[in-house]
Amino acid sequence: MTGAATAALAPTTLLASCTPKPEVKKASTPLNLCFQEGVTPGNTLQEKLDFIESLGVTGIEVGGRGLAGRADEINKALEGRNIRMGAICAGFDGFILAEDEQKDNFDRTMREIIEAAGKVNSCGVIMVPAFNGQTPCRPHTMDTRNYLCEQLHELGEFALQCGTTVILEPLNRAECFYLRLVADAAAICRDADSKGVKCMGDFWHMKEEPSDYAAFMAAGNEYLQHVHIASRGRRLTPGEDGEKDDYRNGFRALKELGYEGFVSFECGREGDPATVLTNAVDLLRKQWEEA
């Protein structure tokens, strides 16, 4: 009986012994929060930065449209503050998988935004390969994926020259047919073969994922560059959907990875902006500690 029991346990024991233990960095990993400019109360950029600073938030995320003309203003406004530029959220024309002149428009405007992103020390420019309803679009085939990787390689190398990156954002199926899972985005980053091509996770869109933890771990330190957050029921401010707004599973992965990028608010709101944002910051800090 003893021999049989040992034999029965052997595969499990062997599997456990062959599984590498991840280096856990939880205790030393900070939570770096960031607000999108449109989420932040205030009539001017300076007023928005004052509010961000008052909560101890250390990042701001802006849109890409018109960024080139704002770079000097933004850099001046950030001088002397403990606030850094986060990612740049899209803002280009057209899309990368377009089959007509929209592709030319994408190439031109995306490169303009990438250049400006480098000037404001942004970690990268967020992009989606194609939204539902964007036409004419290349078909969802392996040839299209190969084409996307080739195009991203060129774009990523250009971004590196500008001191920044391109960040792929997976979306939920209601918004995007082409790229829905963080692991898929990470695989495309790998196959694009450029250190200038990264990806992100968005807690709202990650309802497509079986596990927040597994999604972030699939991207890992090599590819994960940015994170978006919103409430998990209605895409409001974190906390406005009550018990649904539990981010600890994903936070645990981020802490174990030693992720020090931004967790940026991309959300709407129902309540008073100052109140719900203050409450959300408190909630996220609490859950980060618990993760």
mmCIF file of C-alpha atoms in Angstrom:
data_model
loop_
_atom_site.group_PDB
_atom_site.id
_atom_site.type_symbol
_atom_site.label_atom_id
_atom_site.label_comp_id
_atom_site.label_asym_id
_atom_site.label_seq_id
_atom_site.Cartn_x
_atom_site.Cartn_y
_atom_site.Cartn_z
ATOM 1 C CA MET A 1 0.000 0.000 0.000
ATOM 2 C CA THR A 2 2.859 2.336 0.810
ATOM 3 C CA GLY A 3 4.401 1.849 -2.619
ATOM 4 C CA ALA A 4 1.065 2.390 -4.348
ATOM 5 C CA ALA A 5 0.451 5.579 -2.386
ATOM 6 C CA THR A 6 3.906 6.875 -3.252
ATOM 7 C CA ALA A 7 3.363 6.101 -6.919
ATOM 8 C CA ALA A 8 0.031 7.870 -6.861
ATOM 9 C CA LEU A 9 1.570 11.003 -5.379
ATOM 10 C CA ALA A 10 4.669 11.000 -7.534
ATOM 11 C CA PRO A 11 3.272 12.895 -10.558
ATOM 12 C CA THR A 12 1.928 15.697 -8.363
ATOM 13 C CA THR A 13 5.167 15.900 -6.417
ATOM 14 C CA LEU A 14 7.194 15.936 -9.622
ATOM 15 C CA LEU A 15 4.997 18.625 -11.153
ATOM 16 C CA ALA A 16 5.337 20.805 -8.072
ATOM 17 C CA SER A 17 9.097 20.399 -8.032
ATOM 18 C CA CYS A 18 9.369 21.352 -11.715
ATOM 19 C CA THR A 19 7.210 24.476 -11.434
ATOM 20 C CA PRO A 20 9.349 27.595 -10.993
ATOM 21 C CA LYS A 21 8.382 29.794 -8.084
ATOM 22 C CA PRO A 22 7.719 33.356 -9.202
ATOM 23 C CA GLU A 23 9.721 36.082 -7.553
ATOM 24 C CA VAL A 24 7.174 37.876 -5.398
ATOM 25 C CA LYS A 25 7.802 41.608 -5.038
ATOM 26 C CA LYS A 26 4.472 42.471 -3.421
ATOM 27 C CA ALA A 27 5.743 44.317 -0.373
ATOM 28 C CA SER A 28 7.912 46.773 -2.292
ATOM 29 C CA THR A 29 5.649 47.510 -5.263
ATOM 30 C CA PRO A 30 3.923 50.921 -5.120
ATOM 31 C CA LEU A 31 0.481 51.697 -6.522
ATOM 32 C CA ASN A 32 0.978 54.490 -9.048
ATOM 33 C CA LEU A 33 -2.401 56.050 -9.821
ATOM 34 C CA CYS A 34 -3.097 58.288 -12.797
ATOM 35 C CA PHE A 35 -6.136 60.321 -13.919
ATOM 36 C CA GLN A 36 -7.141 60.967 -17.491
ATOM 37 C CA GLU A 37 -7.393 64.674 -18.141
ATOM 38 C CA GLY A 38 -11.111 64.422 -18.958
ATOM 39 C CA VAL A 39 -11.852 62.587 -15.709
ATOM 40 C CA THR A 40 -10.215 65.260 -13.553
ATOM 41 C CA PRO A 41 -12.197 68.254 -12.231
ATOM 42 C CA GLY A 42 -10.872 71.706 -13.074
ATOM 43 C CA ASN A 43 -11.276 74.314 -15.794
ATOM 44 C CA THR A 44 -7.593 74.534 -16.713
ATOM 45 C CA LEU A 45 -4.689 72.113 -16.869
ATOM 46 C CA GLN A 46 -3.171 73.793 -13.814
ATOM 47 C CA GLU A 47 -6.393 73.329 -11.818
ATOM 48 C CA LYS A 48 -6.566 69.679 -12.847
ATOM 49 C CA LEU A 49 -2.958 69.107 -11.799
ATOM 50 C CA ASP A 50 -3.638 70.828 -8.459
ATOM 51 C CA PHE A 51 -6.494 68.393 -7.823
ATOM 52 C CA ILE A 52 -4.422 65.384 -8.870
ATOM 53 C CA GLU A 53 -1.598 66.472 -6.585
ATOM 54 C CA SER A 54 -3.958 67.016 -3.644
ATOM 55 C CA LEU A 55 -4.843 63.293 -3.687
ATOM 56 C CA GLY A 56 -1.250 62.132 -3.968
ATOM 57 C CA VAL A 57 -1.917 60.815 -7.477
ATOM 58 C CA THR A 58 1.268 60.907 -9.535
ATOM 59 C CA GLY A 59 0.180 60.673 -13.172
ATOM 60 C CA ILE A 60 -1.935 62.369 -15.812
ATOM 61 C CA GLU A 61 -3.046 60.807 -19.100
ATOM 62 C CA VAL A 62 -4.012 63.019 -22.023
ATOM 63 C CA GLY A 63 -5.466 62.457 -25.478
ATOM 64 C CA GLY A 64 -3.274 62.415 -28.553
ATOM 65 C CA ARG A 65 -5.299 64.751 -30.737
ATOM 66 C CA GLY A 66 -3.518 68.103 -30.896
ATOM 67 C CA LEU A 67 -0.741 66.879 -28.592
ATOM 68 C CA ALA A 68 2.054 68.318 -30.717
ATOM 69 C CA GLY A 69 0.695 71.809 -30.140
ATOM 70 C CA ARG A 70 0.392 71.232 -26.385
ATOM 71 C CA ALA A 71 3.773 69.680 -25.608
ATOM 72 C CA ASP A 72 5.402 72.891 -24.343
ATOM 73 C CA GLU A 73 2.340 73.820 -22.274
ATOM 74 C CA ILE A 74 2.236 70.360 -20.680
ATOM 75 C CA ASN A 75 5.944 70.257 -19.881
ATOM 76 C CA LYS A 76 5.800 73.689 -18.298
ATOM 77 C CA ALA A 77 2.737 72.772 -16.229
ATOM 78 C CA LEU A 78 4.469 69.647 -14.880
ATOM 79 C CA GLU A 79 7.613 71.492 -13.795
ATOM 80 C CA GLY A 80 8.178 71.224 -10.039
ATOM 81 C CA ARG A 81 5.304 68.771 -9.504
ATOM 82 C CA ASN A 82 5.376 65.165 -8.380
ATOM 83 C CA ILE A 83 3.273 64.237 -11.412
ATOM 84 C CA ARG A 84 4.488 62.466 -14.545
ATOM 85 C CA MET A 85 2.915 62.023 -17.933
ATOM 86 C CA GLY A 86 1.223 58.647 -18.284
ATOM 87 C CA ALA A 87 0.181 57.127 -21.584
ATOM 88 C CA ILE A 88 -1.255 59.105 -24.474
ATOM 89 C CA CYS A 89 -4.748 57.888 -25.332
ATOM 90 C CA ALA A 90 -5.129 57.481 -29.104
ATOM 91 C CA GLY A 91 -6.151 60.657 -30.988
ATOM 92 C CA PHE A 92 -5.024 59.541 -34.461
ATOM 93 C CA ASP A 93 -7.104 59.406 -37.634
ATOM 94 C CA GLY A 94 -7.928 56.185 -39.473
ATOM 95 C CA PHE A 95 -6.702 52.800 -38.248
ATOM 96 C CA ILE A 96 -3.789 50.477 -38.872
ATOM 97 C CA LEU A 97 -5.814 47.671 -40.525
ATOM 98 C CA ALA A 98 -7.660 49.938 -42.959
ATOM 99 C CA GLU A 99 -7.671 49.016 -46.640
ATOM 100 C CA ASP A 100 -8.054 52.531 -48.028
ATOM 101 C CA GLU A 101 -6.715 56.056 -47.475
ATOM 102 C CA GLN A 102 -7.537 55.727 -43.766
ATOM 103 C CA LYS A 103 -4.313 53.736 -43.443
ATOM 104 C CA ASP A 104 -2.313 56.679 -44.823
ATOM 105 C CA ASN A 105 -4.102 58.997 -42.400
ATOM 106 C CA PHE A 106 -3.257 56.641 -39.545
ATOM 107 C CA ASP A 107 0.426 56.461 -40.482
ATOM 108 C CA ARG A 108 0.768 60.231 -40.680
ATOM 109 C CA THR A 109 -1.173 61.211 -37.555
ATOM 110 C CA MET A 110 0.074 58.330 -35.396
ATOM 111 C CA ARG A 111 3.682 59.248 -36.060
ATOM 112 C CA GLU A 112 2.947 62.884 -35.216
ATOM 113 C CA ILE A 113 1.479 61.781 -31.876
ATOM 114 C CA ILE A 114 4.383 59.425 -31.170
ATOM 115 C CA GLU A 115 6.864 62.256 -31.727
ATOM 116 C CA ALA A 116 4.905 64.505 -29.366
ATOM 117 C CA ALA A 117 4.602 61.685 -26.813
ATOM 118 C CA GLY A 118 8.366 61.492 -26.671
ATOM 119 C CA LYS A 119 8.590 65.236 -26.059
ATOM 120 C CA VAL A 120 6.314 64.999 -22.987
ATOM 121 C CA ASN A 121 8.082 61.865 -21.670
ATOM 122 C CA SER A 122 5.052 59.625 -22.095
ATOM 123 C CA CYS A 123 5.365 55.867 -21.605
ATOM 124 C CA GLY A 124 3.530 55.233 -24.872
ATOM 125 C CA VAL A 125 0.639 55.882 -27.254
ATOM 126 C CA ILE A 126 -2.406 53.645 -26.848
ATOM 127 C CA MET A 127 -3.894 52.155 -30.005
ATOM 128 C CA VAL A 128 -6.482 49.572 -31.085
ATOM 129 C CA PRO A 129 -5.886 47.729 -34.404
ATOM 130 C CA ALA A 130 -9.548 48.082 -35.458
ATOM 131 C CA PHE A 131 -12.858 48.851 -33.757
ATOM 132 C CA ASN A 132 -16.078 47.127 -34.710
ATOM 133 C CA GLY A 133 -17.675 49.065 -37.539
ATOM 134 C CA GLN A 134 -14.456 50.493 -38.967
ATOM 135 C CA THR A 135 -14.444 49.740 -42.683
ATOM 136 C CA PRO A 136 -13.014 48.793 -45.071
ATOM 137 C CA CYS A 137 -10.906 46.575 -42.836
ATOM 138 C CA ARG A 138 -8.536 43.713 -43.592
ATOM 139 C CA PRO A 139 -10.143 40.304 -42.890
ATOM 140 C CA HIS A 140 -9.517 38.507 -39.603
ATOM 141 C CA THR A 141 -6.942 36.044 -40.971
ATOM 142 C CA MET A 142 -3.385 34.920 -40.261
ATOM 143 C CA ASP A 143 -2.197 37.051 -43.172
ATOM 144 C CA THR A 144 -3.719 40.078 -41.477
ATOM 145 C CA ARG A 145 -2.049 39.203 -38.188
ATOM 146 C CA ASN A 146 1.304 38.877 -39.952
ATOM 147 C CA TYR A 147 0.721 42.224 -41.654
ATOM 148 C CA LEU A 148 -0.149 43.820 -38.303
ATOM 149 C CA CYS A 149 3.059 42.514 -36.723
ATOM 150 C CA GLU A 150 5.124 43.890 -39.613
ATOM 151 C CA GLN A 151 3.466 47.295 -39.360
ATOM 152 C CA LEU A 152 3.873 47.357 -35.586
ATOM 153 C CA HIS A 153 7.551 46.513 -35.884
ATOM 154 C CA GLU A 154 8.117 49.616 -37.997
ATOM 155 C CA LEU A 155 5.980 51.750 -35.692
ATOM 156 C CA GLY A 156 7.654 50.389 -32.571
ATOM 157 C CA GLU A 157 11.140 51.094 -33.899
ATOM 158 C CA PHE A 158 10.065 54.648 -34.737
ATOM 159 C CA ALA A 159 8.632 55.036 -31.220
ATOM 160 C CA LEU A 160 11.939 53.934 -29.690
ATOM 161 C CA GLN A 161 13.730 56.607 -31.694
ATOM 162 C CA CYS A 162 11.319 59.118 -30.154
ATOM 163 C CA GLY A 163 11.872 57.794 -26.623
ATOM 164 C CA THR A 164 8.474 56.175 -26.192
ATOM 165 C CA THR A 165 6.415 53.106 -27.200
ATOM 166 C CA VAL A 166 3.214 51.978 -28.897
ATOM 167 C CA ILE A 167 0.726 50.297 -26.534
ATOM 168 C CA LEU A 168 -1.855 47.779 -27.818
ATOM 169 C CA GLU A 169 -5.149 47.837 -25.931
ATOM 170 C CA PRO A 170 -7.426 44.750 -26.002
ATOM 171 C CA LEU A 171 -11.139 45.626 -25.849
ATOM 172 C CA ASN A 172 -14.294 43.673 -25.079
ATOM 173 C CA ARG A 173 -16.125 42.026 -27.964
ATOM 174 C CA ALA A 174 -18.798 44.732 -28.054
ATOM 175 C CA GLU A 175 -16.153 47.201 -29.213
ATOM 176 C CA CYS A 176 -13.470 45.202 -30.990
ATOM 177 C CA PHE A 177 -13.499 41.923 -32.906
ATOM 178 C CA TYR A 178 -9.778 41.738 -33.511
ATOM 179 C CA LEU A 179 -8.006 41.959 -30.159
ATOM 180 C CA ARG A 180 -9.814 41.019 -26.947
ATOM 181 C CA LEU A 181 -7.393 39.258 -24.568
ATOM 182 C CA VAL A 182 -4.261 40.579 -22.905
ATOM 183 C CA ALA A 183 -2.424 37.346 -23.733
ATOM 184 C CA ASP A 184 -3.238 37.825 -27.444
ATOM 185 C CA ALA A 185 -1.899 41.373 -27.294
ATOM 186 C CA ALA A 186 1.281 40.148 -25.597
ATOM 187 C CA ALA A 187 1.755 37.493 -28.292
ATOM 188 C CA ILE A 188 1.449 40.148 -30.991
ATOM 189 C CA CYS A 189 4.006 42.271 -29.126
ATOM 190 C CA ARG A 190 6.351 39.286 -29.134
ATOM 191 C CA ASP A 191 5.865 38.611 -32.839
ATOM 192 C CA ALA A 192 6.227 42.282 -33.756
ATOM 193 C CA ASP A 193 9.798 41.890 -32.515
ATOM 194 C CA SER A 194 10.335 45.464 -31.344
ATOM 195 C CA LYS A 195 10.939 46.684 -27.807
ATOM 196 C CA GLY A 196 8.833 49.670 -28.794
ATOM 197 C CA VAL A 197 5.638 47.570 -28.995
ATOM 198 C CA LYS A 198 3.910 46.968 -25.661
ATOM 199 C CA CYS A 199 0.408 46.184 -24.406
ATOM 200 C CA MET A 200 -1.943 47.039 -21.566
ATOM 201 C CA GLY A 201 -4.895 45.716 -19.624
ATOM 202 C CA ASP A 202 -8.133 47.569 -18.878
ATOM 203 C CA PHE A 203 -10.158 46.271 -15.932
ATOM 204 C CA TRP A 204 -13.381 47.239 -17.731
ATOM 205 C CA HIS A 205 -12.546 45.395 -20.938
ATOM 206 C CA MET A 206 -11.017 42.502 -19.005
ATOM 207 C CA LYS A 207 -14.473 41.079 -18.329
ATOM 208 C CA GLU A 208 -13.491 38.994 -21.383
ATOM 209 C CA GLU A 209 -10.746 37.381 -19.280
ATOM 210 C CA PRO A 210 -11.186 34.177 -17.235
ATOM 211 C CA SER A 211 -8.894 35.728 -14.607
ATOM 212 C CA ASP A 212 -7.503 39.224 -14.056
ATOM 213 C CA TYR A 213 -4.473 37.652 -12.400
ATOM 214 C CA ALA A 214 -3.755 35.344 -15.341
ATOM 215 C CA ALA A 215 -4.280 38.157 -17.868
ATOM 216 C CA PHE A 216 -1.633 40.394 -16.335
ATOM 217 C CA MET A 217 0.725 37.492 -15.777
ATOM 218 C CA ALA A 218 0.389 36.539 -19.456
ATOM 219 C CA ALA A 219 1.743 39.949 -20.457
ATOM 220 C CA GLY A 220 4.408 39.946 -17.769
ATOM 221 C CA ASN A 221 7.052 42.588 -17.215
ATOM 222 C CA GLU A 222 8.305 42.352 -20.779
ATOM 223 C CA TYR A 223 5.120 43.618 -22.422
ATOM 224 C CA LEU A 224 2.800 45.171 -19.797
ATOM 225 C CA GLN A 225 3.164 48.942 -20.072
ATOM 226 C CA HIS A 226 -0.068 50.502 -18.804
ATOM 227 C CA VAL A 227 -3.368 49.730 -17.038
ATOM 228 C CA HIS A 228 -6.810 51.366 -17.215
ATOM 229 C CA ILE A 229 -9.423 51.095 -14.493
ATOM 230 C CA ALA A 230 -13.153 51.826 -14.112
ATOM 231 C CA SER A 231 -16.066 50.450 -12.134
ATOM 232 C CA ARG A 232 -16.906 46.916 -13.178
ATOM 233 C CA GLY A 233 -20.628 47.221 -13.767
ATOM 234 C CA ARG A 234 -21.249 50.504 -15.588
ATOM 235 C CA ARG A 235 -17.752 51.864 -16.332
ATOM 236 C CA LEU A 236 -18.091 54.623 -13.763
ATOM 237 C CA THR A 237 -15.534 55.675 -11.158
ATOM 238 C CA PRO A 238 -14.160 52.721 -9.162
ATOM 239 C CA GLY A 239 -16.413 52.163 -6.176
ATOM 240 C CA GLU A 240 -19.614 53.446 -7.798
ATOM 241 C CA ASP A 241 -20.683 49.868 -8.563
ATOM 242 C CA GLY A 242 -20.303 48.701 -4.976
ATOM 243 C CA GLU A 243 -19.157 45.142 -4.322
ATOM 244 C CA LYS A 244 -18.582 44.508 -8.050
ATOM 245 C CA ASP A 245 -15.581 46.805 -7.864
ATOM 246 C CA ASP A 246 -13.055 44.313 -6.584
ATOM 247 C CA TYR A 247 -9.647 44.627 -8.259
ATOM 248 C CA ARG A 248 -7.599 42.577 -5.795
ATOM 249 C CA ASN A 249 -7.096 39.576 -8.083
ATOM 250 C CA GLY A 250 -5.512 41.766 -10.750
ATOM 251 C CA PHE A 251 -3.653 43.863 -8.192
ATOM 252 C CA ARG A 252 -2.070 40.717 -6.786
ATOM 253 C CA ALA A 253 -0.569 39.972 -10.201
ATOM 254 C CA LEU A 254 0.667 43.528 -10.623
ATOM 255 C CA LYS A 255 2.334 43.428 -7.211
ATOM 256 C CA GLU A 256 3.962 40.071 -7.868
ATOM 257 C CA LEU A 257 5.251 41.336 -11.210
ATOM 258 C CA GLY A 258 6.672 44.408 -9.519
ATOM 259 C CA TYR A 259 4.670 46.533 -11.966
ATOM 260 C CA GLU A 260 5.501 50.193 -11.412
ATOM 261 C CA GLY A 261 3.619 51.664 -14.357
ATOM 262 C CA PHE A 262 0.383 53.595 -13.983
ATOM 263 C CA VAL A 263 -3.120 52.413 -13.121
ATOM 264 C CA SER A 264 -5.070 55.127 -14.895
ATOM 265 C CA PHE A 265 -8.715 56.156 -14.451
ATOM 266 C CA GLU A 266 -10.654 55.883 -17.732
ATOM 267 C CA CYS A 267 -14.243 56.122 -16.572
ATOM 268 C CA GLY A 268 -17.447 58.099 -16.257
ATOM 269 C CA ARG A 269 -19.132 59.055 -12.999
ATOM 270 C CA GLU A 270 -22.523 59.620 -11.403
ATOM 271 C CA GLY A 271 -21.590 61.419 -8.204
ATOM 272 C CA ASP A 272 -19.750 64.638 -7.422
ATOM 273 C CA PRO A 273 -16.362 64.315 -9.148
ATOM 274 C CA ALA A 274 -14.206 65.399 -6.218
ATOM 275 C CA THR A 275 -16.050 63.081 -3.841
ATOM 276 C CA VAL A 276 -16.150 59.954 -6.009
ATOM 277 C CA LEU A 277 -12.529 60.337 -7.113
ATOM 278 C CA THR A 278 -11.340 60.787 -3.536
ATOM 279 C CA ASN A 279 -13.326 57.729 -2.454
ATOM 280 C CA ALA A 280 -11.987 55.738 -5.405
ATOM 281 C CA VAL A 281 -8.370 56.537 -4.560
ATOM 282 C CA ASP A 282 -8.980 55.399 -0.968
ATOM 283 C CA LEU A 283 -10.671 52.185 -2.182
ATOM 284 C CA LEU A 284 -7.890 51.274 -4.594
ATOM 285 C CA ARG A 285 -5.157 51.934 -2.057
ATOM 286 C CA LYS A 286 -6.973 49.719 0.444
ATOM 287 C CA GLN A 287 -7.421 46.892 -2.066
ATOM 288 C CA TRP A 288 -3.791 47.213 -3.166
ATOM 289 C CA GLU A 289 -2.696 46.664 0.414
ATOM 290 C CA GLU A 290 -5.036 43.659 0.713
ATOM 291 C CA ALA A 291 -3.978 42.070 -2.580
#
